[in-house]
Short mmCIF file of C-alpha atoms in Angstrom, two decimals:
data_model
loop_
_atom_site.label_atom_id
_atom_site.label_comp_id
_atom_site.label_asym_id
_atom_site.label_seq_id
_atom_site.Cartn_x
_atom_site.Cartn_y
_atom_site.Cartn_z
CA MET A 1 29.81 -16.02 -56.98
CA ALA A 2 33.15 -17.57 -57.57
CA LEU A 3 34.43 -20.34 -55.46
CA HIS A 4 37.40 -19.66 -53.26
CA PHE A 5 39.94 -22.52 -52.62
CA SER A 6 38.60 -23.03 -49.11
CA GLN A 7 34.97 -23.37 -50.49
CA LYS A 8 36.05 -25.84 -52.95
CA GLU A 9 37.37 -28.14 -50.08
CA ASP A 10 33.93 -27.87 -48.22
CA THR A 11 31.59 -30.86 -48.13
CA ILE A 12 28.31 -29.40 -49.68
CA ILE A 13 24.71 -30.31 -49.51
CA ALA A 14 21.38 -29.56 -51.10
CA LEU A 15 18.09 -30.96 -51.99
CA ALA A 16 18.52 -32.63 -55.53
CA THR A 17 14.79 -33.17 -56.19
CA PRO A 18 12.16 -30.37 -56.81
CA GLN A 19 10.87 -28.42 -53.83
CA GLY A 20 7.42 -29.32 -52.58
CA VAL A 21 5.61 -32.56 -51.11
CA GLY A 22 6.30 -35.84 -53.01
CA ALA A 23 6.59 -39.56 -52.47
CA ILE A 24 10.49 -39.34 -51.99
CA ALA A 25 13.20 -36.61 -51.85
CA VAL A 26 16.91 -36.87 -52.54
CA ILE A 27 19.41 -34.92 -50.61
CA ARG A 28 22.88 -34.95 -52.12
CA LEU A 29 26.30 -34.30 -50.47
CA SER A 30 29.60 -34.01 -52.18
CA GLY A 31 33.10 -33.40 -50.77
CA ASN A 32 36.01 -35.49 -49.15
CA ASN A 33 33.91 -35.73 -46.02
CA ALA A 34 30.59 -36.52 -47.56
CA ILE A 35 30.77 -40.20 -46.48
CA LYS A 36 32.13 -39.49 -43.20
CA LEU A 37 29.45 -36.95 -42.22
CA ALA A 38 26.52 -39.06 -43.46
CA ASN A 39 27.85 -41.91 -41.44
CA GLN A 40 27.59 -39.87 -38.18
CA VAL A 41 23.83 -39.68 -38.67
CA PHE A 42 23.07 -42.86 -40.34
CA TYR A 43 22.23 -45.90 -38.41
CA GLY A 44 22.56 -49.00 -40.41
CA LYS A 45 25.98 -50.42 -41.92
CA ASP A 46 29.11 -48.69 -41.52
CA LEU A 47 29.15 -46.39 -44.76
CA GLU A 48 32.90 -45.81 -44.54
CA LYS A 49 33.53 -49.59 -45.16
CA GLN A 50 31.06 -50.02 -48.19
CA GLU A 51 31.94 -50.14 -51.72
CA SER A 52 30.93 -47.46 -54.28
CA HIS A 53 27.64 -47.59 -56.06
CA THR A 54 26.06 -49.46 -53.29
CA ILE A 55 22.75 -48.77 -51.60
CA HIS A 56 22.01 -49.11 -47.83
CA PHE A 57 18.83 -48.92 -45.90
CA GLY A 58 18.69 -47.52 -42.33
CA THR A 59 17.66 -44.33 -40.34
CA ILE A 60 18.63 -40.93 -39.85
CA ARG A 61 18.82 -39.97 -36.34
CA ASP A 62 19.48 -36.70 -34.47
CA GLU A 63 21.17 -38.16 -31.20
CA LYS A 64 18.40 -40.99 -30.36
CA ARG A 65 15.58 -39.14 -32.01
CA VAL A 66 14.72 -40.87 -35.36
CA ILE A 67 14.13 -38.42 -38.32
CA ASP A 68 13.33 -40.93 -40.92
CA GLU A 69 13.95 -44.27 -42.82
CA VAL A 70 15.97 -43.72 -45.73
CA LEU A 71 17.99 -45.31 -48.44
CA VAL A 72 21.59 -44.14 -48.80
CA SER A 73 23.47 -44.16 -52.13
CA LEU A 74 27.19 -44.01 -52.04
CA PHE A 75 29.60 -42.98 -54.70
CA VAL A 76 33.26 -43.19 -53.84
CA ALA A 77 35.64 -40.68 -55.69
CA PRO A 78 36.59 -40.46 -58.27
CA LYS A 79 33.43 -42.60 -59.59
CA SER A 80 30.92 -40.11 -59.08
CA PHE A 81 29.38 -36.79 -60.88
CA THR A 82 31.59 -34.51 -59.19
CA LYS A 83 34.68 -36.83 -59.05
CA GLU A 84 34.47 -36.28 -55.22
CA ASN A 85 32.86 -38.68 -52.48
CA VAL A 86 29.00 -38.11 -53.04
CA VAL A 87 26.15 -39.37 -50.89
CA GLU A 88 22.50 -39.43 -51.77
CA ILE A 89 20.13 -39.70 -49.15
CA SER A 90 16.48 -40.70 -50.31
CA THR A 91 13.97 -39.57 -47.70
CA HIS A 92 10.15 -39.38 -47.67
CA GLY A 93 9.18 -36.22 -49.29
CA SER A 94 8.08 -34.23 -46.51
CA SER A 95 9.38 -30.82 -46.22
CA TYR A 96 9.70 -31.17 -42.54
CA ILE A 97 11.91 -34.21 -42.95
CA ILE A 98 13.70 -32.67 -45.71
CA ASN A 99 14.67 -29.54 -43.61
CA GLN A 100 15.57 -31.68 -40.54
CA VAL A 101 18.02 -33.79 -42.29
CA ILE A 102 19.58 -30.85 -44.31
CA LYS A 103 19.89 -28.80 -40.90
CA LEU A 104 21.48 -32.00 -39.05
CA LEU A 105 24.06 -32.40 -41.62
CA VAL A 106 24.87 -28.59 -41.63
CA ARG A 107 25.43 -28.91 -38.05
CA LYS A 108 27.80 -31.75 -38.50
CA GLY A 109 29.95 -29.68 -40.81
CA ALA A 110 28.37 -29.59 -44.34
CA ARG A 111 27.85 -26.24 -46.28
CA PRO A 112 24.72 -25.30 -48.23
CA ALA A 113 25.63 -25.69 -51.80
CA LEU A 114 25.60 -22.77 -54.12
CA PRO A 115 23.45 -22.90 -57.42
CA GLY A 116 25.27 -25.13 -59.91
CA GLU A 117 28.03 -25.98 -57.50
CA PHE A 118 27.83 -29.77 -57.87
CA THR A 119 28.14 -29.39 -61.76
CA GLN A 120 30.82 -26.78 -61.19
CA ARG A 121 32.80 -29.21 -59.12
CA ALA A 122 32.52 -31.77 -61.79
CA PHE A 123 34.01 -29.37 -64.32
CA LEU A 124 36.85 -28.32 -62.06
CA ASN A 125 37.59 -31.85 -61.28
CA GLY A 126 37.73 -32.68 -65.08
CA GLN A 127 34.58 -34.67 -65.34
CA PHE A 128 33.65 -32.63 -68.46
CA ASP A 129 34.45 -29.49 -70.34
CA LEU A 130 32.65 -26.00 -69.90
CA ALA A 131 30.27 -26.67 -72.92
CA GLN A 132 29.33 -29.95 -71.62
CA ALA A 133 28.68 -28.72 -68.16
CA GLU A 134 26.26 -25.91 -69.62
CA ALA A 135 24.49 -28.77 -71.49
CA VAL A 136 23.61 -30.22 -68.10
CA ALA A 137 21.37 -27.23 -67.35
CA ASP A 138 19.76 -27.39 -70.91
CA LEU A 139 18.95 -30.90 -70.48
CA ILE A 140 17.42 -30.26 -67.25
CA HIS A 141 15.31 -27.36 -68.94
CA SER A 142 14.57 -29.24 -72.13
CA ASP A 143 10.85 -29.44 -72.77
CA SER A 144 10.82 -30.92 -76.26
CA GLU A 145 12.36 -33.91 -78.21
CA ALA A 146 14.43 -31.43 -80.41
CA SER A 147 15.80 -29.34 -77.27
CA HIS A 148 16.45 -32.76 -75.54
CA GLN A 149 18.38 -34.25 -78.24
CA ALA A 150 20.46 -31.10 -78.72
CA ALA A 151 21.51 -30.81 -75.13
CA MET A 152 22.32 -34.69 -75.06
CA ASN A 153 24.51 -34.18 -78.13
CA GLN A 154 26.29 -31.38 -76.43
CA MET A 155 26.61 -33.21 -73.00
CA ARG A 156 28.24 -36.04 -74.64
CA GLY A 157 30.75 -34.09 -76.48
CA GLY A 158 29.68 -33.52 -79.84
CA PHE A 159 30.14 -29.74 -79.92
CA SER A 160 33.12 -29.94 -77.78
CA GLY A 161 34.73 -32.35 -80.15
CA GLU A 162 34.26 -29.92 -83.14
CA ILE A 163 35.76 -27.00 -81.20
CA ALA A 164 38.74 -29.24 -79.92
CA SER A 165 39.45 -30.28 -83.43
CA LEU A 166 39.73 -26.67 -84.67
CA ARG A 167 42.00 -25.83 -81.83
CA THR A 168 44.41 -28.79 -82.41
CA GLU A 169 44.89 -27.89 -85.97
CA LEU A 170 45.55 -24.20 -85.21
CA ILE A 171 47.74 -24.96 -82.23
CA HIS A 172 50.29 -26.75 -84.37
CA PHE A 173 50.67 -23.58 -86.47
CA ALA A 174 50.62 -21.31 -83.71
CA SER A 175 53.58 -23.27 -82.10
CA MET A 176 55.53 -23.21 -85.51
CA ILE A 177 55.14 -19.33 -85.88
CA GLU A 178 55.98 -18.95 -82.11
CA LEU A 179 59.16 -20.98 -82.80
CA GLU A 180 60.09 -18.71 -85.86
CA LEU A 181 60.10 -15.63 -83.45
CA ASP A 182 62.92 -17.27 -81.66
CA PHE A 183 65.00 -17.54 -84.74
CA THR A 184 64.19 -14.14 -86.25
CA GLU A 185 67.90 -13.55 -87.10
CA GLU A 186 68.47 -16.80 -89.15
CA ASP A 187 65.50 -16.11 -91.28
CA VAL A 188 63.91 -19.49 -91.35
CA GLU A 189 60.28 -20.59 -91.83
CA PHE A 190 58.91 -23.54 -89.93
CA ALA A 191 55.19 -22.91 -90.95
CA SER A 192 54.36 -22.45 -94.55
CA ARG A 193 52.34 -19.32 -95.11
CA ASP A 194 50.37 -21.11 -98.02
CA ASP A 195 49.60 -24.14 -95.65
CA LEU A 196 48.55 -21.63 -93.01
CA ARG A 197 46.06 -19.74 -95.42
CA ILE A 198 44.57 -23.16 -96.46
CA LEU A 199 43.96 -24.17 -92.82
CA VAL A 200 42.70 -20.83 -91.77
CA GLU A 201 40.16 -20.91 -94.78
CA LYS A 202 39.22 -24.38 -93.78
CA LEU A 203 38.60 -23.29 -90.10
CA LEU A 204 36.73 -20.28 -91.27
CA ARG A 205 34.23 -22.55 -93.24
CA VAL A 206 33.64 -24.62 -90.23
CA VAL A 207 33.25 -21.68 -87.86
CA GLU A 208 30.80 -20.18 -90.32
CA GLN A 209 28.73 -23.33 -90.35
CA LEU A 210 28.69 -23.36 -86.60
CA ILE A 211 27.56 -19.71 -86.49
CA SER A 212 24.83 -20.08 -88.95
CA SER A 213 23.51 -23.09 -87.09
CA PHE A 214 22.68 -20.57 -84.14
CA ASP A 215 19.33 -19.46 -85.75
CA LEU A 216 18.13 -23.09 -85.70
CA GLY A 217 19.70 -23.94 -82.38
CA ASN A 218 18.29 -20.74 -80.54
CA VAL A 219 14.65 -22.10 -82.14
CA ILE A 220 15.37 -25.59 -80.79
CA LYS A 221 16.23 -24.42 -77.24
CA ASN A 222 13.86 -21.54 -76.80
CA GLY A 223 10.87 -22.39 -79.04
CA VAL A 224 9.52 -20.55 -82.11
CA PRO A 225 7.86 -17.24 -81.54
CA THR A 226 4.76 -17.49 -83.78
CA VAL A 227 2.42 -14.90 -84.39
CA ILE A 228 -1.22 -15.54 -85.83
CA ALA A 229 -2.26 -12.33 -87.46
CA GLY A 230 -5.18 -11.28 -89.59
CA LYS A 231 -8.60 -9.20 -89.73
CA PRO A 232 -10.88 -9.46 -86.87
CA ASN A 233 -13.14 -12.46 -87.01
CA ALA A 234 -10.80 -14.24 -89.49
CA GLY A 235 -10.70 -17.15 -87.03
CA LYS A 236 -7.51 -16.61 -85.28
CA SER A 237 -8.65 -17.65 -81.85
CA THR A 238 -10.36 -20.57 -83.16
CA LEU A 239 -7.27 -21.74 -84.99
CA LEU A 240 -5.25 -21.22 -81.60
CA ASN A 241 -7.77 -23.18 -79.75
CA ALA A 242 -7.83 -26.20 -82.46
CA LEU A 243 -3.84 -26.31 -82.36
CA LEU A 244 -4.08 -26.44 -78.50
CA LYS A 245 -6.92 -28.86 -78.57
CA GLU A 246 -8.44 -26.73 -75.81
CA GLU A 247 -10.60 -23.67 -75.32
CA LYS A 248 -7.96 -21.13 -74.45
CA ALA A 249 -9.10 -18.23 -76.47
CA ILE A 250 -12.52 -16.63 -76.39
CA VAL A 251 -14.40 -17.23 -79.70
CA SER A 252 -17.01 -14.88 -80.61
CA ASP A 253 -18.71 -13.61 -83.77
CA ILE A 254 -18.39 -9.99 -82.66
CA ALA A 255 -15.34 -8.67 -84.45
CA GLY A 256 -12.49 -7.27 -82.09
CA THR A 257 -13.14 -9.72 -79.22
CA THR A 258 -9.32 -10.43 -78.68
CA ARG A 259 -7.88 -6.90 -77.83
CA ASP A 260 -4.68 -8.33 -76.19
CA PHE A 261 -2.41 -11.22 -76.75
CA ILE A 262 -3.20 -14.87 -75.89
CA GLU A 263 -0.12 -17.04 -75.56
CA ASP A 264 0.63 -20.68 -75.33
CA GLU A 265 3.07 -23.31 -76.26
CA ILE A 266 2.43 -26.18 -78.80
CA ASN A 267 4.90 -29.03 -79.41
CA ILE A 268 4.74 -29.74 -83.12
CA GLY A 269 6.98 -32.70 -84.33
CA GLY A 270 9.17 -32.45 -81.21
CA VAL A 271 9.69 -28.46 -81.72
CA ILE A 272 8.13 -25.92 -79.11
CA PHE A 273 6.20 -23.12 -80.79
CA ARG A 274 5.34 -20.20 -78.65
CA PHE A 275 1.95 -19.01 -80.38
CA THR A 276 0.46 -15.60 -79.88
CA ASP A 277 -3.21 -15.00 -80.99
CA THR A 278 -3.19 -11.11 -81.30
CA ALA A 279 -5.85 -8.43 -81.85
CA GLY A 280 -7.35 -8.15 -85.35
CA ILE A 281 -5.67 -5.84 -87.83
CA ARG A 282 -7.99 -3.35 -89.08
CA GLU A 283 -8.81 0.61 -88.65
CA THR A 284 -10.76 1.34 -85.43
CA THR A 285 -11.97 4.19 -83.36
CA ASP A 286 -12.28 1.81 -80.26
CA VAL A 287 -9.28 3.07 -77.94
CA LEU A 288 -8.66 -0.18 -76.34
CA GLU A 289 -8.84 -2.22 -79.50
CA ALA A 290 -6.59 0.34 -81.41
CA MET A 291 -3.89 -0.35 -78.64
CA GLY A 292 -4.21 -3.99 -79.16
CA VAL A 293 -3.66 -3.61 -82.99
CA SER A 294 -0.71 -1.48 -82.34
CA ARG A 295 0.77 -4.08 -80.12
CA THR A 296 -0.01 -6.72 -82.73
CA HIS A 297 2.19 -4.86 -85.29
CA GLU A 298 5.04 -4.54 -82.67
CA LYS A 299 4.57 -8.43 -81.82
CA MET A 300 4.76 -9.39 -85.72
CA LYS A 301 8.18 -7.59 -85.88
CA THR A 302 9.73 -9.77 -83.32
CA ALA A 303 8.33 -13.05 -84.36
CA SER A 304 10.31 -15.77 -86.10
CA LEU A 305 7.15 -17.01 -87.96
CA ILE A 306 3.84 -15.33 -88.94
CA LEU A 307 0.64 -17.16 -89.74
CA TYR A 308 -1.38 -14.88 -91.99
CA LEU A 309 -5.03 -15.96 -91.45
CA PHE A 310 -7.93 -14.58 -93.75
CA ASP A 311 -11.57 -15.53 -93.96
CA LEU A 312 -12.30 -16.74 -97.49
CA GLY A 313 -15.79 -15.38 -97.36
CA ASP A 314 -14.78 -11.93 -96.11
CA THR A 315 -11.58 -10.99 -97.89
CA ASP A 316 -11.17 -10.26 -101.67
CA MET A 317 -7.95 -10.89 -103.79
CA VAL A 318 -6.88 -7.08 -103.70
CA GLU A 319 -7.11 -6.91 -99.77
CA ILE A 320 -5.03 -10.31 -99.73
CA SER A 321 -2.17 -9.14 -102.06
CA LYS A 322 -1.99 -5.79 -100.14
CA ASP A 323 -1.47 -7.72 -96.79
CA ILE A 324 1.09 -10.16 -98.42
CA ASN A 325 2.95 -7.20 -99.82
CA LYS A 326 3.16 -5.64 -96.29
CA LEU A 327 4.20 -9.16 -94.92
CA GLU A 328 6.89 -9.55 -97.47
CA ASN A 329 8.33 -6.20 -96.53
CA LEU A 330 8.69 -7.31 -92.89
CA GLY A 331 11.14 -9.78 -94.13
CA ILE A 332 9.96 -12.38 -91.49
CA PRO A 333 8.85 -15.84 -92.58
CA PHE A 334 5.17 -16.28 -93.00
CA LEU A 335 2.49 -18.71 -94.37
CA LYS A 336 -0.83 -17.82 -96.06
CA VAL A 337 -3.63 -19.58 -94.35
CA ALA A 338 -7.26 -19.31 -95.95
CA ASN A 339 -9.64 -20.16 -93.38
CA LYS A 340 -13.30 -21.25 -93.60
CA VAL A 341 -12.79 -23.29 -96.59
CA ASP A 342 -16.05 -25.10 -95.87
CA LYS A 343 -18.01 -21.91 -96.47
CA SER A 344 -15.96 -20.63 -99.36
CA ASN A 345 -16.77 -19.81 -103.10
CA PRO A 346 -15.00 -22.57 -105.05
CA LEU A 347 -14.41 -19.91 -108.05
CA PHE A 348 -12.73 -17.69 -105.48
CA VAL A 349 -10.62 -20.75 -104.04
CA ASN A 350 -9.44 -21.60 -107.51
CA GLU A 351 -8.40 -17.80 -108.17
CA LEU A 352 -6.42 -17.74 -105.01
CA LYS A 353 -4.61 -21.19 -105.87
CA ASN A 354 -3.47 -19.82 -109.17
CA SER A 355 -2.45 -16.28 -107.76
CA TYR A 356 -0.82 -18.09 -104.51
CA PRO A 357 -0.34 -21.73 -105.10
CA ASP A 358 1.53 -22.01 -101.58
CA THR A 359 -1.73 -20.90 -99.91
CA ILE A 360 -2.92 -23.48 -96.98
CA PHE A 361 -6.73 -24.01 -97.00
CA ILE A 362 -8.19 -25.01 -93.62
CA SER A 363 -11.33 -24.95 -91.61
CA ALA A 364 -10.27 -23.87 -88.08
CA GLY A 365 -13.71 -24.62 -86.69
CA LYS A 366 -14.13 -28.07 -88.00
CA LYS A 367 -10.44 -28.63 -87.70
CA GLU A 368 -9.87 -29.54 -91.32
CA ASN A 369 -6.57 -29.78 -93.08
CA LEU A 370 -4.50 -28.78 -89.66
CA GLU A 371 -2.11 -31.69 -90.52
CA THR A 372 -1.05 -29.76 -93.57
CA LEU A 373 -0.65 -26.48 -91.83
CA THR A 374 1.43 -28.07 -89.00
CA SER A 375 3.54 -29.87 -91.66
CA ARG A 376 4.30 -26.64 -93.34
CA ILE A 377 5.06 -24.81 -90.23
CA LEU A 378 7.83 -27.64 -89.43
CA GLU A 379 9.21 -27.20 -93.01
CA LEU A 380 10.01 -23.47 -92.26
CA VAL A 381 11.94 -24.35 -89.22
CA ASN A 382 14.31 -26.67 -91.30
CA LEU A 383 15.19 -29.36 -88.93
CA ASP A 384 16.76 -31.57 -91.78
CA LYS A 385 20.10 -30.23 -90.75
CA PHE A 386 19.40 -31.04 -87.14
CA ARG A 387 18.13 -34.44 -87.76
CA THR A 388 21.14 -35.59 -89.76
CA GLY A 389 23.26 -35.14 -86.90
CA ASN A 390 24.97 -31.92 -87.65
CA THR A 391 26.39 -30.01 -84.70
CA ILE A 392 24.09 -27.28 -83.75
CA VAL A 393 24.98 -24.11 -81.67
CA THR A 394 22.39 -23.41 -79.01
CA ASN A 395 24.18 -21.22 -76.57
CA ILE A 396 24.49 -17.43 -76.91
CA ARG A 397 27.76 -17.42 -75.16
CA HIS A 398 29.34 -20.11 -77.58
CA TYR A 399 27.58 -18.01 -80.55
CA ASP A 400 29.65 -14.84 -79.34
CA SER A 401 32.90 -16.63 -78.89
CA LEU A 402 32.60 -18.37 -82.38
CA THR A 403 31.83 -14.68 -83.97
CA ARG A 404 34.97 -13.46 -82.18
CA THR A 405 36.98 -16.31 -83.53
CA ARG A 406 35.84 -15.81 -87.22
CA GLN A 407 37.07 -12.15 -86.88
CA SER A 408 40.33 -13.12 -85.43
CA LEU A 409 40.82 -15.91 -88.24
CA LEU A 410 39.82 -13.13 -90.85
CA ASP A 411 42.53 -11.01 -89.38
CA VAL A 412 44.96 -13.66 -89.86
CA LEU A 413 44.03 -13.80 -93.50
CA THR A 414 44.48 -10.21 -93.77
CA GLY A 415 47.92 -10.37 -92.08
CA LEU A 416 49.10 -12.98 -94.61
CA ASP A 417 47.69 -10.79 -97.46
CA GLU A 418 49.69 -7.72 -96.17
CA GLU A 419 52.65 -9.83 -95.37
CA VAL A 420 52.73 -8.69 -91.67
CA THR A 421 55.49 -9.88 -89.31
CA ASN A 422 55.29 -13.14 -87.35
CA ASP A 423 54.59 -11.32 -84.04
CA PHE A 424 51.26 -9.99 -85.56
CA LEU A 425 50.48 -13.20 -87.03
CA ALA A 426 50.90 -14.90 -83.74
CA MET A 427 49.13 -12.53 -81.87
CA ASP A 428 45.80 -13.07 -84.15
CA ILE A 429 46.33 -16.77 -83.91
CA ARG A 430 46.53 -16.55 -80.20
CA ARG A 431 43.35 -14.60 -79.92
CA SER A 432 41.49 -17.29 -82.15
CA LEU A 433 42.66 -19.99 -79.85
CA HIS A 434 41.59 -17.78 -76.96
CA PHE A 435 38.06 -17.46 -78.01
CA LEU A 436 37.83 -21.05 -79.01
CA GLY A 437 39.25 -21.98 -75.54
CA GLU A 438 36.67 -19.76 -73.75
CA ILE A 439 33.79 -22.05 -75.18
CA THR A 440 35.11 -25.35 -73.60
CA GLY A 441 36.83 -23.85 -70.59
CA GLU A 442 40.57 -24.15 -71.61
CA ILE A 443 40.38 -20.38 -70.93
CA THR A 444 38.14 -19.07 -68.28
CA THR A 445 37.93 -16.72 -65.47
CA ASP A 446 36.25 -16.84 -61.81
CA ASP A 447 33.69 -14.32 -63.31
CA LEU A 448 32.63 -16.20 -66.22
CA LEU A 449 32.25 -19.63 -64.11
CA ALA A 450 30.16 -17.65 -61.51
CA ASN A 451 28.09 -16.13 -64.26
CA ILE A 452 27.48 -19.69 -65.97
CA PHE A 453 26.91 -21.78 -62.81
CA SER A 454 24.77 -19.04 -61.04
CA LYS A 455 22.07 -19.75 -63.64
CA PHE A 456 21.78 -23.53 -62.63
CA CYS A 457 19.38 -24.82 -59.92
CA ILE A 458 20.56 -25.35 -56.36
CA GLY A 459 21.16 -29.01 -56.03
CA LYS A 460 22.73 -29.59 -59.50
#
């Protein structure tokens, strides 16, 4: 929902800490009258006479009835997250107390905040740009070292800085081309076409790098969908349990025990991997098992990584080669993982090493050589680019705007090749600037803002 002007002038209130019983809860108010409203129900020091960034002990009262003993933190505009007056009331974590305090302040004139409204006000008041505002939500939902680092980099302006630099360089040429339109009869050239070509080609290289980083960024933000696939009884469930370090999947000597998916998340090297233990792949007359096998094939097609697991004591080279050919045709990265190495024939192991030297030999049951497996898994994700500090695109909206920017820049190059008139060149340059501006919020609409901030939690 887009904010109307009158709503932007409201003082808003929400619980800033998670719902549920806890030791403390924090209730947040923001708006011109935030301190004034809090002062009406707070018994202690006069909050309207206190300095910013101070904390005060007292009680919250409804008339003479004491609701709770609290600590009140003051942030006087513009020295706050929203750049408005902000009050944070720390109460005991009782849901009854929380509701009583919020209802009391609503009666005094506060309005319940919309999802993401605090962050939206921070953006509208110039605290940060739109890409940084979106990073606030990413930071809240980060569940690994990599996703946390990516969100922090974006929130602190790393990505926005790249976009601003691109726009600044392009704006200069855009203004020169626009100026030429005012002097069409004089036949003057303020913007060198050769220099414009060099600039656009340079910008395209940067945009291409950002676009190509999205695959890694999406993995960092959402986790790597990883499928463990292989014949029944190859040890897939045992491997999942070993990686999880808990008995999540049922392990049995009976082939075909797993008939549906078992999924869980594992943090490896600061990256979340969403593992799926699938039904064993084989020909079967069992209707339920056949359905599981069919769904396994579908799951493999949507994976970002496949662990092809096979039993060294129950698989021959012909079968392994056949399976590997099928996986190569899928076009999805996969690792060859030979299980039960502790029970294998050394001659067969040597043959396998010669034919497929990148095979990883493990014993899932005895948890042997799992460190090598997890290291190889991380290598496939290719975090080197991320860890060297390169800007990574993690947001699908940014990716979409960048692809549109790329097309507009390509249209500029086409226009230069075909020697189109200045008004057509200017139109394509303006489109490029428009799509770049959408990322950071220089160009925006109420509907776009409503869509972005509605995905935030209430209280942020």
